Coordinates of C-alpha atoms and ligand atoms in Angstrom, one line a residue:
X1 CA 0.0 0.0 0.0
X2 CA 1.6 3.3 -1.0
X3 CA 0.8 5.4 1.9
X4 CA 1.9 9.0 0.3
X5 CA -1.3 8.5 -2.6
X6 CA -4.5 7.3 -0.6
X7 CA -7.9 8.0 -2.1
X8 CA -10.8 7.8 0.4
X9 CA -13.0 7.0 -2.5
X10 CA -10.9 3.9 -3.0
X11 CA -12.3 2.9 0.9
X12 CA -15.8 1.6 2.0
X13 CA -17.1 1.7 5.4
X14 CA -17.1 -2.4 6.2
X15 CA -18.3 -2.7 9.8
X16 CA -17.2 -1.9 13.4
X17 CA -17.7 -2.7 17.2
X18 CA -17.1 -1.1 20.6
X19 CA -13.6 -0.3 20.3
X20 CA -12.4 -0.1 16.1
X21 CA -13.7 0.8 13.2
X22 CA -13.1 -1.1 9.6
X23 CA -12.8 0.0 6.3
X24 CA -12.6 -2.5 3.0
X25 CA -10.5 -1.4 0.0
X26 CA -12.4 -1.6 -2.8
X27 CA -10.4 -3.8 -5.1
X28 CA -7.6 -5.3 -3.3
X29 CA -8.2 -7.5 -0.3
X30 CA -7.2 -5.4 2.3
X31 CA -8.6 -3.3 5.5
X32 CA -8.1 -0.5 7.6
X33 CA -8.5 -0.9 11.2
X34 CA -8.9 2.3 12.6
X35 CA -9.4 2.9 16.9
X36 CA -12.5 4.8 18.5
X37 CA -12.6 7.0 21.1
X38 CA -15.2 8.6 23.4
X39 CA -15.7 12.6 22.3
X40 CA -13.4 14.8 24.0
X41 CA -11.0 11.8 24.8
X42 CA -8.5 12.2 21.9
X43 CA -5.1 10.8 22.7
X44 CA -1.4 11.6 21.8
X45 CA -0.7 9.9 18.7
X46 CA 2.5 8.1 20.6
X47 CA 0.3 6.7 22.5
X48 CA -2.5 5.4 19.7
X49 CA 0.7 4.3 17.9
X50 CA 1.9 2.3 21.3
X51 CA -1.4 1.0 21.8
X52 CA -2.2 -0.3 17.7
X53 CA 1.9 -2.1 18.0
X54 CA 1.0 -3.8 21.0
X55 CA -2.7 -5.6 19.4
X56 CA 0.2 -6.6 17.2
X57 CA 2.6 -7.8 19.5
X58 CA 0.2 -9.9 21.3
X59 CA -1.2 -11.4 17.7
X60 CA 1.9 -12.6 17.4
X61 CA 3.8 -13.7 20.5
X62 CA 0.7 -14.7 22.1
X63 CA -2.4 -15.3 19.9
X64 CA -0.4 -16.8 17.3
X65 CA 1.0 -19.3 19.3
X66 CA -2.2 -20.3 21.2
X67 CA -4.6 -20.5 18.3
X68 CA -2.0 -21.6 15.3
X69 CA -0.6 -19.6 12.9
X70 CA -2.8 -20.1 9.7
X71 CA -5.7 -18.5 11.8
X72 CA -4.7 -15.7 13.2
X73 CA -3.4 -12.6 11.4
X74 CA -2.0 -9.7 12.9
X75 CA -1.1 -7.2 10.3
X76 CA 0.6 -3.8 10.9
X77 CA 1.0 -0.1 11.9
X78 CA 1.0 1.9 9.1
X79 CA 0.9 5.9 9.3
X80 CA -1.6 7.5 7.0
X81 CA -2.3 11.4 5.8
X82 CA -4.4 13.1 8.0
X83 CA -5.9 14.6 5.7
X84 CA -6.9 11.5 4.1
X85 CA -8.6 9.9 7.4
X86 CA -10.8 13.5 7.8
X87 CA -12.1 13.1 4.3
X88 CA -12.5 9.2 4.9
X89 CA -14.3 9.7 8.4
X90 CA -16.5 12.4 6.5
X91 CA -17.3 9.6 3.9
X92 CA -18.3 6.8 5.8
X93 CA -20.2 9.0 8.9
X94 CA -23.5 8.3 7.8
X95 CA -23.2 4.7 7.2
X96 CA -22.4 4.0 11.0
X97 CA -25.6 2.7 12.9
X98 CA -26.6 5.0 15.8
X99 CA -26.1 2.8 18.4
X100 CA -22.1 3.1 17.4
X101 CA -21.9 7.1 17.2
X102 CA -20.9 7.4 21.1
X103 CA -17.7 7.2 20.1
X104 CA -15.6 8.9 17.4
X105 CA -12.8 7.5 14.7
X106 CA -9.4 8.8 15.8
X107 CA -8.5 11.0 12.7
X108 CA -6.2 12.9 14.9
X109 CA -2.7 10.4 15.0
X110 CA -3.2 9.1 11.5
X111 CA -2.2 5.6 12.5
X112 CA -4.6 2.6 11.6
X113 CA -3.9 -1.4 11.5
X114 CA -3.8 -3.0 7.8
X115 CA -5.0 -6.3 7.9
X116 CA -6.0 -8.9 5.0
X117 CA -9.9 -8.4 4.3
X118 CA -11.0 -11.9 5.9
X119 CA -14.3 -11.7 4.4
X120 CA -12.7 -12.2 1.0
X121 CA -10.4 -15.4 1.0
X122 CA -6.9 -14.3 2.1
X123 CA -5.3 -13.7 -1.0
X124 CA -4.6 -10.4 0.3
X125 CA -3.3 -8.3 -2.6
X126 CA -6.1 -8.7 -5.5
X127 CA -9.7 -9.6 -5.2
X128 CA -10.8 -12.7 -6.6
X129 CA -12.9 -13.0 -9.3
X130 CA -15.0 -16.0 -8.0
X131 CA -17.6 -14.9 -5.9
X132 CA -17.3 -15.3 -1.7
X133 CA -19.1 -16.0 1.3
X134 CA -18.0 -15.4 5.0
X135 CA -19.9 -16.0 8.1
X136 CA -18.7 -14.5 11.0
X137 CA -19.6 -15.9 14.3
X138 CA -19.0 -14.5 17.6
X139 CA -19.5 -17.7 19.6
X140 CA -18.7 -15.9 23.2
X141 CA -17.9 -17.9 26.4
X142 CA -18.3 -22.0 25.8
X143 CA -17.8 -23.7 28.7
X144 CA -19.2 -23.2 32.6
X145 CA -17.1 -22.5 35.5
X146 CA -16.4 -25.1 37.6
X147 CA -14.0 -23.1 40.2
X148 CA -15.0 -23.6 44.0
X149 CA -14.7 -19.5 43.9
X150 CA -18.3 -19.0 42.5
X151 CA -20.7 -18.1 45.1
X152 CA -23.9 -18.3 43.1
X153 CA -24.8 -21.7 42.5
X154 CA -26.6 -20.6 39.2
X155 CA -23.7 -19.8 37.3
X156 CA -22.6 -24.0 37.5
X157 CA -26.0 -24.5 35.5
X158 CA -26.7 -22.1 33.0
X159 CA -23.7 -20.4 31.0
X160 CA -23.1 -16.5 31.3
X161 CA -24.5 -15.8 27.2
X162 CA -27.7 -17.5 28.3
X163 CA -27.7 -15.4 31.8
X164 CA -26.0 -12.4 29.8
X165 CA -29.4 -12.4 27.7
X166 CA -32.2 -11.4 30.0
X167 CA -30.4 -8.5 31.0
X168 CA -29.9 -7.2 27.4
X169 CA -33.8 -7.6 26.5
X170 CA -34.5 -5.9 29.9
X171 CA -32.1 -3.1 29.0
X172 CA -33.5 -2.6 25.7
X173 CA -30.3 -3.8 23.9
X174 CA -32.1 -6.5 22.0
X175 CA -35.5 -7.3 21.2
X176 CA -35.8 -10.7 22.2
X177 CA -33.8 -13.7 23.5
X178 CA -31.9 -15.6 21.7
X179 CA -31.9 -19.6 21.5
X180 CA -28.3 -19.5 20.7
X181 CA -26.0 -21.0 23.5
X182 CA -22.6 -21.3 23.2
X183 CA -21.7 -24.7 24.5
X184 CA -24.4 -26.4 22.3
X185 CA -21.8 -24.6 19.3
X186 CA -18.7 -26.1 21.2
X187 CA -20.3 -29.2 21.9
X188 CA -19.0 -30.5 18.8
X189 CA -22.0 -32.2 18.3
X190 CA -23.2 -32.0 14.9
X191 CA -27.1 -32.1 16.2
X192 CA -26.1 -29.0 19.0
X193 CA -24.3 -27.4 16.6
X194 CA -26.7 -27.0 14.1
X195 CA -29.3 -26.0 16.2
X196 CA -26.6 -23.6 17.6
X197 CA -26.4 -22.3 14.2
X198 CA -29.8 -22.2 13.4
X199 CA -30.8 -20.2 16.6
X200 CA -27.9 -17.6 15.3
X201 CA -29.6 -17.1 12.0
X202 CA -33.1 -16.7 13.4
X203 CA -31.4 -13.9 16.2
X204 CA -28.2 -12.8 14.7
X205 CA -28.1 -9.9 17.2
X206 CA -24.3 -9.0 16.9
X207 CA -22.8 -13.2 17.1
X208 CA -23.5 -13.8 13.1
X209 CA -23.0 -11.4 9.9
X210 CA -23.0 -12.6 6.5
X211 CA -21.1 -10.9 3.5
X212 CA -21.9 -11.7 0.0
X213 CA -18.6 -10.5 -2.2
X214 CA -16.9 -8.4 0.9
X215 CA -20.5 -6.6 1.2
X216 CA -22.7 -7.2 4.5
X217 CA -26.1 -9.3 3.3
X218 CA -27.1 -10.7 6.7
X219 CA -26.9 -9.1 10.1
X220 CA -28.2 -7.0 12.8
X221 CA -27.3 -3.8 14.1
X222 CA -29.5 -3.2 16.8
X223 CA -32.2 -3.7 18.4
X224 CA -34.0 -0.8 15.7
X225 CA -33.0 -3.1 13.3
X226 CA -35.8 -4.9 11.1
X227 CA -36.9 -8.9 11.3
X228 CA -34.3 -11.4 9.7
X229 CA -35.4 -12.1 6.1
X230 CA -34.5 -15.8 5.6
X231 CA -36.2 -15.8 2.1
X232 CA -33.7 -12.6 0.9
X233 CA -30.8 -14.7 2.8
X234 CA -31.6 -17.7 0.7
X235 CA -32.1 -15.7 -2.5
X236 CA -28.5 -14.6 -1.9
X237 CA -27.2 -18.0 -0.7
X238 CA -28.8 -20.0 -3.1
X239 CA -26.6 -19.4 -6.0
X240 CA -23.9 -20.7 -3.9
X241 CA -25.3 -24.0 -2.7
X242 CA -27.7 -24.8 -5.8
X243 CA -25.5 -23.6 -8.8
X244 CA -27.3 -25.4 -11.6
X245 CA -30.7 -23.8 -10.0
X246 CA -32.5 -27.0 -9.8
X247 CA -34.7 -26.0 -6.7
X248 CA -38.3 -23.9 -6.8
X249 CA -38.6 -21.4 -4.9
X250 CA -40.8 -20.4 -1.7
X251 CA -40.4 -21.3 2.1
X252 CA -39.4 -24.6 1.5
X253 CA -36.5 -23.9 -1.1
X254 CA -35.3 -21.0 1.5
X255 CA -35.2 -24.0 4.6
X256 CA -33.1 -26.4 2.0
X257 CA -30.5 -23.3 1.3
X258 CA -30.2 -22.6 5.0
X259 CA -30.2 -26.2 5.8
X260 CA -26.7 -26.8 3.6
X261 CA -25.4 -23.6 5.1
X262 CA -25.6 -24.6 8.4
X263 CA -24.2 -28.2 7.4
X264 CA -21.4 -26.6 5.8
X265 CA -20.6 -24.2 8.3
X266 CA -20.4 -27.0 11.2
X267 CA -18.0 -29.6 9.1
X268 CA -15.8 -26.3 8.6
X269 CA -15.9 -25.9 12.4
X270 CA -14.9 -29.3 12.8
X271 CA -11.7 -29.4 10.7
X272 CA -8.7 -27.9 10.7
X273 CA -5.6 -29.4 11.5
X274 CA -3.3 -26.0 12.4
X275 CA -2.0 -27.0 16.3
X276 CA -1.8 -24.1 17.8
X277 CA -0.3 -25.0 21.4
X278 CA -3.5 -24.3 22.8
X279 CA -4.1 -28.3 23.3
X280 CA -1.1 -28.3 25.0
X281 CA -2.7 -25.9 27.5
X282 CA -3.8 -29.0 30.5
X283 CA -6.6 -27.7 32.5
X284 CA -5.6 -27.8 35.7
X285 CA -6.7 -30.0 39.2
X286 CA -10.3 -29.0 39.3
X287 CA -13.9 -30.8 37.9
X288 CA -14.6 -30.1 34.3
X289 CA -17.9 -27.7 34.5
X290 CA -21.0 -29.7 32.8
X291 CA -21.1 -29.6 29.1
X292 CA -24.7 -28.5 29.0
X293 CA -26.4 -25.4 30.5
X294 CA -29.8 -25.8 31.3
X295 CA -31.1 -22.5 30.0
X296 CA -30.2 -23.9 26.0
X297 CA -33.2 -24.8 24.2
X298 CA -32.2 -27.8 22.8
X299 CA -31.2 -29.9 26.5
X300 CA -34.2 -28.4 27.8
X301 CA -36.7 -30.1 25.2
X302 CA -34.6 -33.0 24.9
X303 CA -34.7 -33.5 28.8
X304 CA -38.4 -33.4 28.7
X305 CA -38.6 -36.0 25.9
X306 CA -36.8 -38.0 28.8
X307 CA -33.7 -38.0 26.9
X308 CA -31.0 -36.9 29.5
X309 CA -27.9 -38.6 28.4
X310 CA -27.2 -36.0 26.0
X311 CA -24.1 -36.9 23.5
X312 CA -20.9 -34.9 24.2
X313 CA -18.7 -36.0 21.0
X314 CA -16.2 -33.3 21.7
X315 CA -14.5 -30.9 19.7
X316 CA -12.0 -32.7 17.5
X317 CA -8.6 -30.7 18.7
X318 CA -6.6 -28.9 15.8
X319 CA -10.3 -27.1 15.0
X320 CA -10.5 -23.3 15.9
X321 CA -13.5 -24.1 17.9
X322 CA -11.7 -26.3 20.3
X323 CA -8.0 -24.0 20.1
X324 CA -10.2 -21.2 21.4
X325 CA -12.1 -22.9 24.2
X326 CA -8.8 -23.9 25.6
X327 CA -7.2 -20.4 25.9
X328 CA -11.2 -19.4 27.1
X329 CA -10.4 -21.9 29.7
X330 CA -7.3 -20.0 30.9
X331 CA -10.1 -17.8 33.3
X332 CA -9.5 -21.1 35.9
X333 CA -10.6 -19.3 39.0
X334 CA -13.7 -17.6 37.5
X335 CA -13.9 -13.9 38.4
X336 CA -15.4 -14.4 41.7
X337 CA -12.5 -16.2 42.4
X338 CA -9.6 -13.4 40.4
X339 CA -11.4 -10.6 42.0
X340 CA -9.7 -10.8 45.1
X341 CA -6.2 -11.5 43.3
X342 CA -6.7 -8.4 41.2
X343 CA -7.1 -6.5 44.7
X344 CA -3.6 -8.1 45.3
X345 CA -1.8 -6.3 42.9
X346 CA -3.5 -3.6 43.3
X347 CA -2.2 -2.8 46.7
X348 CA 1.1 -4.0 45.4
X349 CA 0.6 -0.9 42.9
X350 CA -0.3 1.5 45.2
X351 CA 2.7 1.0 47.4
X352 CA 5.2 0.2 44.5
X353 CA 3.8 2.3 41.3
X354 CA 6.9 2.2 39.8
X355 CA 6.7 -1.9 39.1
X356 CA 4.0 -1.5 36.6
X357 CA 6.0 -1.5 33.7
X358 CA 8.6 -4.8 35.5
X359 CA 4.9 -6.9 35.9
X360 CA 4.1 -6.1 32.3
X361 CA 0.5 -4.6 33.0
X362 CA 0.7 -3.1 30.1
X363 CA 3.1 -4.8 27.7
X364 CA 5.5 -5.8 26.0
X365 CA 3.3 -8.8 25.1
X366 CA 6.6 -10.7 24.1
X367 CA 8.0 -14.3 24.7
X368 CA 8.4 -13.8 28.2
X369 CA 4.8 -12.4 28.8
X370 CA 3.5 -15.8 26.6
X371 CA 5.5 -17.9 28.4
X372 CA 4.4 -17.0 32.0
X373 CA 0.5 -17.3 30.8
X374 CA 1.7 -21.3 30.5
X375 CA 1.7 -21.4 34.3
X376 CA -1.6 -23.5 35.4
X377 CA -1.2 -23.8 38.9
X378 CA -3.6 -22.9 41.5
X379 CA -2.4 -23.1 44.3
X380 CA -2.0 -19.4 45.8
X381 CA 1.1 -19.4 47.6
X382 CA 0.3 -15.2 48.4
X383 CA 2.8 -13.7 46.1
X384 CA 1.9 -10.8 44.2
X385 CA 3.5 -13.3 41.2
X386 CA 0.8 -15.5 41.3
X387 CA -2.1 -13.2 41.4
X388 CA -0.3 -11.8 38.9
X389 CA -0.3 -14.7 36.2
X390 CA -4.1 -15.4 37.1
X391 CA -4.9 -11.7 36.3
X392 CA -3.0 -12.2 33.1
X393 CA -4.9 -15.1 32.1
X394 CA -8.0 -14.0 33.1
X395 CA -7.1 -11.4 30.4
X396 CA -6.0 -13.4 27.5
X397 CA -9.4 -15.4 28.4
X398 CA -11.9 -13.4 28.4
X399 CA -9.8 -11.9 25.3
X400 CA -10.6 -15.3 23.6
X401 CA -14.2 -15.2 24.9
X402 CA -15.0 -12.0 22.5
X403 CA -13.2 -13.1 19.5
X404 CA -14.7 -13.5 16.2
X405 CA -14.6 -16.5 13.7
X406 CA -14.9 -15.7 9.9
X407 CA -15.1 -18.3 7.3
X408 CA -15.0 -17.6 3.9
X409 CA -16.3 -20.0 1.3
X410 CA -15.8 -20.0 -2.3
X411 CA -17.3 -22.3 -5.2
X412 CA -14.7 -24.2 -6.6
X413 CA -15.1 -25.4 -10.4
X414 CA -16.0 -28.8 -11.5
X415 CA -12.8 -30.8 -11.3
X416 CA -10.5 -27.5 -10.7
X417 CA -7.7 -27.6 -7.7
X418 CA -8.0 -25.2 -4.9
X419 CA -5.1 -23.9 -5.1
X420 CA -4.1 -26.2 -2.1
X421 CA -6.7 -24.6 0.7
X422 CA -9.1 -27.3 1.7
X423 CA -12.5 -27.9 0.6
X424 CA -15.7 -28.7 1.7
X425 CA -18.6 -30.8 -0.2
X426 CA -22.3 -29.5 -0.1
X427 CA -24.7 -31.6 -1.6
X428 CA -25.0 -29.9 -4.9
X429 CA -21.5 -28.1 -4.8
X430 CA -18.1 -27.5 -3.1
X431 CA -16.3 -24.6 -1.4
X432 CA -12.7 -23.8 -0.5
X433 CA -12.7 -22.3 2.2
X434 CA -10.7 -20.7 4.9
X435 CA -11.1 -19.8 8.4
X436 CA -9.4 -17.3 10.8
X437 CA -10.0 -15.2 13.8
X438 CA -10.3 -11.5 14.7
X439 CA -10.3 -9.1 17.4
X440 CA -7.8 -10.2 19.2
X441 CA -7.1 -7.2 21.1
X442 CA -5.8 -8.1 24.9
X443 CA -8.4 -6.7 27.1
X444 CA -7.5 -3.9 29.7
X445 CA -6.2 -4.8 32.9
X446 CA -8.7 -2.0 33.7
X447 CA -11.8 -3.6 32.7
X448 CA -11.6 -6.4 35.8
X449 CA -13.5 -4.2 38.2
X450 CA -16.3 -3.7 35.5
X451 CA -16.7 -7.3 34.9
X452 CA -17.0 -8.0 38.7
X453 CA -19.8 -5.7 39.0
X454 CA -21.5 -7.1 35.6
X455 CA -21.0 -10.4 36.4
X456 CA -22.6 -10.2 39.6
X457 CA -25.5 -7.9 38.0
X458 CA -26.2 -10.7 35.3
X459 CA -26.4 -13.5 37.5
X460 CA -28.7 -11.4 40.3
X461 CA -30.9 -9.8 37.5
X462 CA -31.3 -13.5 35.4
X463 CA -32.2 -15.3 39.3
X464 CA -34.5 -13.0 39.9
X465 CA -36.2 -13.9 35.9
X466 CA -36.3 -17.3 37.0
X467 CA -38.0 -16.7 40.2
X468 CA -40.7 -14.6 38.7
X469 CA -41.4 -16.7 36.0
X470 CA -41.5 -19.7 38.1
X471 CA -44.2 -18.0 40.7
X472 CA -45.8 -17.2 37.6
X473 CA -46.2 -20.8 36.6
X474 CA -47.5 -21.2 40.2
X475 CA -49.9 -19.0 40.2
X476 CA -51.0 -20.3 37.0
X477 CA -51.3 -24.0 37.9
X478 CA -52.8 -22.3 41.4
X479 CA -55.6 -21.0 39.2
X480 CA -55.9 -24.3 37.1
X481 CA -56.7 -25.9 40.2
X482 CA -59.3 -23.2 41.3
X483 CA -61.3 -23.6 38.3
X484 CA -61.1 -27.2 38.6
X485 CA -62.5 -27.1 41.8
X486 CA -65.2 -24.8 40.7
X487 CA -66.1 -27.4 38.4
X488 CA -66.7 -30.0 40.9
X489 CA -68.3 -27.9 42.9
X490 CA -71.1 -27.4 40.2
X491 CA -71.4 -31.4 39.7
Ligands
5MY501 O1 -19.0 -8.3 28.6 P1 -19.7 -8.8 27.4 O2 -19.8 -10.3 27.3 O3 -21.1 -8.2 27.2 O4 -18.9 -8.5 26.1 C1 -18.8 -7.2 25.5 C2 -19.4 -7.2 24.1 O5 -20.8 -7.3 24.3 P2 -21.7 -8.6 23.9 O6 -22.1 -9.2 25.1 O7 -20.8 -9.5 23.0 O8 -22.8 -8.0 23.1 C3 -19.2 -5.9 23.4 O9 -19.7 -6.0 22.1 P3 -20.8 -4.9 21.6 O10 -20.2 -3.6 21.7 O11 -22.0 -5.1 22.4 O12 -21.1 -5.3 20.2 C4 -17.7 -5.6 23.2 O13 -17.1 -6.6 22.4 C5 -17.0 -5.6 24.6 O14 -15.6 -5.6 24.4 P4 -14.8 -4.2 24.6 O15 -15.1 -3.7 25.9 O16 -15.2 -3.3 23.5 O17 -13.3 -4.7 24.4 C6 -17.3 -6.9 25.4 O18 -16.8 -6.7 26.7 P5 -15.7 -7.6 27.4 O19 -16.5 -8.2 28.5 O20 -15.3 -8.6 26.4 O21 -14.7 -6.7 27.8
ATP502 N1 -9.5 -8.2 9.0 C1 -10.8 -8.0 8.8 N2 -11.3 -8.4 7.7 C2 -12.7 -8.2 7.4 N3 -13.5 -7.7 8.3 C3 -13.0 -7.3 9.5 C4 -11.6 -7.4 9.8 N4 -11.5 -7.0 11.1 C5 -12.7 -6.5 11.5 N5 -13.6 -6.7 10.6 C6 -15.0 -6.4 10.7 O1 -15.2 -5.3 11.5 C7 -16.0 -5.5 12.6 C8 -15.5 -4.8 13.8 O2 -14.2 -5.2 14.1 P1 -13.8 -5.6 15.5 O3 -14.6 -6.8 16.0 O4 -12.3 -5.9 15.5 O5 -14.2 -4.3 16.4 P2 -14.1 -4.0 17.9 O6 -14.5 -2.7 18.1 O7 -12.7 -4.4 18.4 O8 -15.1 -5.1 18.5 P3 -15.6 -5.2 20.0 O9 -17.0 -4.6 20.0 O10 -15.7 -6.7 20.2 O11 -14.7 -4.5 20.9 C9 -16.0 -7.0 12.7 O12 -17.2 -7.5 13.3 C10 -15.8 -7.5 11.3 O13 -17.1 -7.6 10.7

């Protein structure tokens, strides 16, 4: 990319979250990740400089390493006119939903990330001219805590997303809850999976986006936003999956095209062979948590068919799924149980402010910082080291917890090689395809107070759900039995 001649009519606004902002190049596969700040919190552009080469860093020292190099990508730094990012952030403004304007793109340092565009296939410098598909998935926390820590016996039942969810509808973030649970889409279980993936199509919310060719065709952006068309999703998709157009239209051609999405999506889940050294990661002492959370849909109907025993095949290791749930698993003490550890170094801080940059609290995210995450034990001897290493991997966890999978699918020809990337069969057609994670950013050493608080708020707010729907049931069946008896009383 030639920095000195940037055209912001060559850039598209592509998408963003809480923290970044992306654009897509418009012909080569490329993006530009640019930070966001709250209004009237500009920083130095040192310091958004420090900040963008240490996401690197940690891509590569740590990331990398955990999650295998094929899938994770880190880019790099690159320094752009000013006046270029004004006239870009000009451009895209009114393409940004609402719910995203509380915080501004930093035009002021003129330093961005470059990273390859993974919803086109990484071929990074040129666009393809066969058409793509990419799924992205934010599949959030997949397992339940099994540390002796938690206090609230709720939390070794139903998972934090399913919890997490009532208090979004309540606070107006979403419109209704979502069937989705994450350990039925690490279960590795193909029947769990593709109900997992099925509840994410019906309620994307912000866990699935589609893109058709680089451009967004299926997603949500808040809770303003309209219904889920699955007939316009299958009017897109069906190309893909029925090429020589041998399938009618209507509702029932639209449930066929989803229906070899979702199977195609889960056998890409399950391969992959890139091994990271996330398997190596051995959980420590304690019980594995259950692999089922009550709240999912799916146990819940098959435990009142009366079939408990449900199958746990497992994630076959070497698959992203599987390399990301390990590092997930890093948060070993849950944060009931970090809480107090984070209070350790605190005071450790306050007396001794000048260790901060010797405990790495804020980087460098090299080979020394990766290799003290390997540490598993947890026994707490009192040090300030340990508390330090479980703060660290409480981190990188809940890091790996709010990562995104995109998958990329393109048709391959009859007969034609795919240029060595693997492929997957559909019934009517096949895809090479690719798979990689993104935002990777370490999360701030800062934010462990706030996800005390919000833990404790979700689990409170989702108890007291359950309680009032279940006096709601008894009150119901109370009434039931009233009118029954009113009944016998007439005869
Ligand atoms: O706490 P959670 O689980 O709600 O996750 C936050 C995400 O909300 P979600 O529940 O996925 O809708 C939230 O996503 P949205 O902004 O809601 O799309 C962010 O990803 C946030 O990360 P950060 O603070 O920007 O680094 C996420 O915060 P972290 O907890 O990962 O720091
Ligand atoms: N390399 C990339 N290629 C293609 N699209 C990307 C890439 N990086 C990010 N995106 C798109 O931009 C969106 C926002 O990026 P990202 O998730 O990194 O933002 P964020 O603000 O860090 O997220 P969060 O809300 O989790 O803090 C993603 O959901 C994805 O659709």
């Amino acid at each position: 990319m030639d920095q000195g001649k940037m055209d912001e009519n060559e850039w598209g606004y592509h998408g963003e979250g809480n923290k970044s902002l992306v654009v897509a190049h418009a012909q080569r596969c490329v993006v530009l990740r640019f930070l966001k700040f709250p209004p009237n919190r500009k920083k130095a552009s040192e310091e958004v400089f420090q900040h963008l080469q240490s996401i690197v860093d940690f891509g590569k020292n740590v990331m990398k390493e955990f999650l295998g190099e094929n899938y994770v990508h880190c880019g790099e730094v690159v320094q752009l006119p000013l006046d270029f990012v004004k006239q870009l952030c000009l451009k895209i403004q009114s393409e940004r939903p609402e719910s995203r304007c509380d915080k501004d793109l930093d035009t002021l340092s003129g330093y961005a990330l470059c990273l390859p565009n993974l919803a086109r296939l990484q071929t990074y410098h040129f666009a393809e001219h066969r058409p793509i598909l990419c799924v992205e998935i934010k599949p959030k926390c997949g397992f339940i805590p099994s540390s002796s820590a938690v206090t609230h016996e709720m939390k070794h039942k139903v998972c934090r997303y399913c919890m997490h969810q009532h208090l979004k509808v309540a606070t107006g973030k979403w419109k209704q809850i979502s069937k989705y649970c994450p350990l039925d889409l690490y279960s590795g279980n193909k029947q769990r999976m593709y109900f997992a993936l099925k509840s994410l199509l019906q309620e994307a919310q912000n866990n699935l986006k589609i893109f058709k060719n680089g451009e967004l065709i299926y997603g949500c952006k808040d809770a303003r936003s309209p219904a889920v068309d699955w007939r316009e999703l299958a009017h897109h998709l069906k190309p893909f999956f029925y090429p020589s157009n041998g399938l009618a239209s209507g509702p029932h051609c639209a449930r066929a095209v989803i229906r070899e999405l979702v199977r195609v999506i889960t056998r890409v889940l399950l391969s992959g062979s890139d091994k990271g050294r996330a398997s190596a990661l051995k959980l420590g002492p304690g019980s594995p948590g259950p692999c089922v959370c009550e709240a999912s849909p799916f146990s819940r109907s098959l435990r009142h068919q009366g079939k408990s025993s449900l199958e746990h095949s497992g994630l076959p290791k070497g698959c992203l799924l599987y390399q990301t749930l390990q590092v997930q698993m890093l948060d070993l003490l849950d944060i009931e149980g970090l809480y107090p550890l984070y209070r350790r170094v605190e005071r450790y801080l306050e007396e001794f402010p000048e260790q901060r940059k010797a405990l790495q609290i804020d980087g460098p995210y090299d080979e020394a910082f990766y290799q003290k995450l390997l540490d598993l034990s947890t026994e707490d001897d009192g040090t300030v080291a340990f508390a330090l290493t479980k703060v660290q991997q409480y981190r990188v966890a809940m890091t790996a917890k709010d990562c995104s999978i995109m998958i990329a699918l393109s048709p391959c020809l009859q007969d034609a090689s795919s240029d060595q990337r693997p492929v997957v069969p559909a019934s009517r057609s096949r895809f090479a395809f690719s798979v990689s994670v993104l935002d990777l950013d370490l999360k701030p050493y800062e934010s462990i107070p706030h996800q005390y608080r919000l833990d404790g708020k979700i689990v409170n707010y989702y108890s007291k759900a359950v309680r009032a729907k279940d006096a709601a049931a008894v009150s119901a069946r109370f009434k039931e039995s009233e009118d029954c008896t009113l009944v016998l009383h007439k005869v």
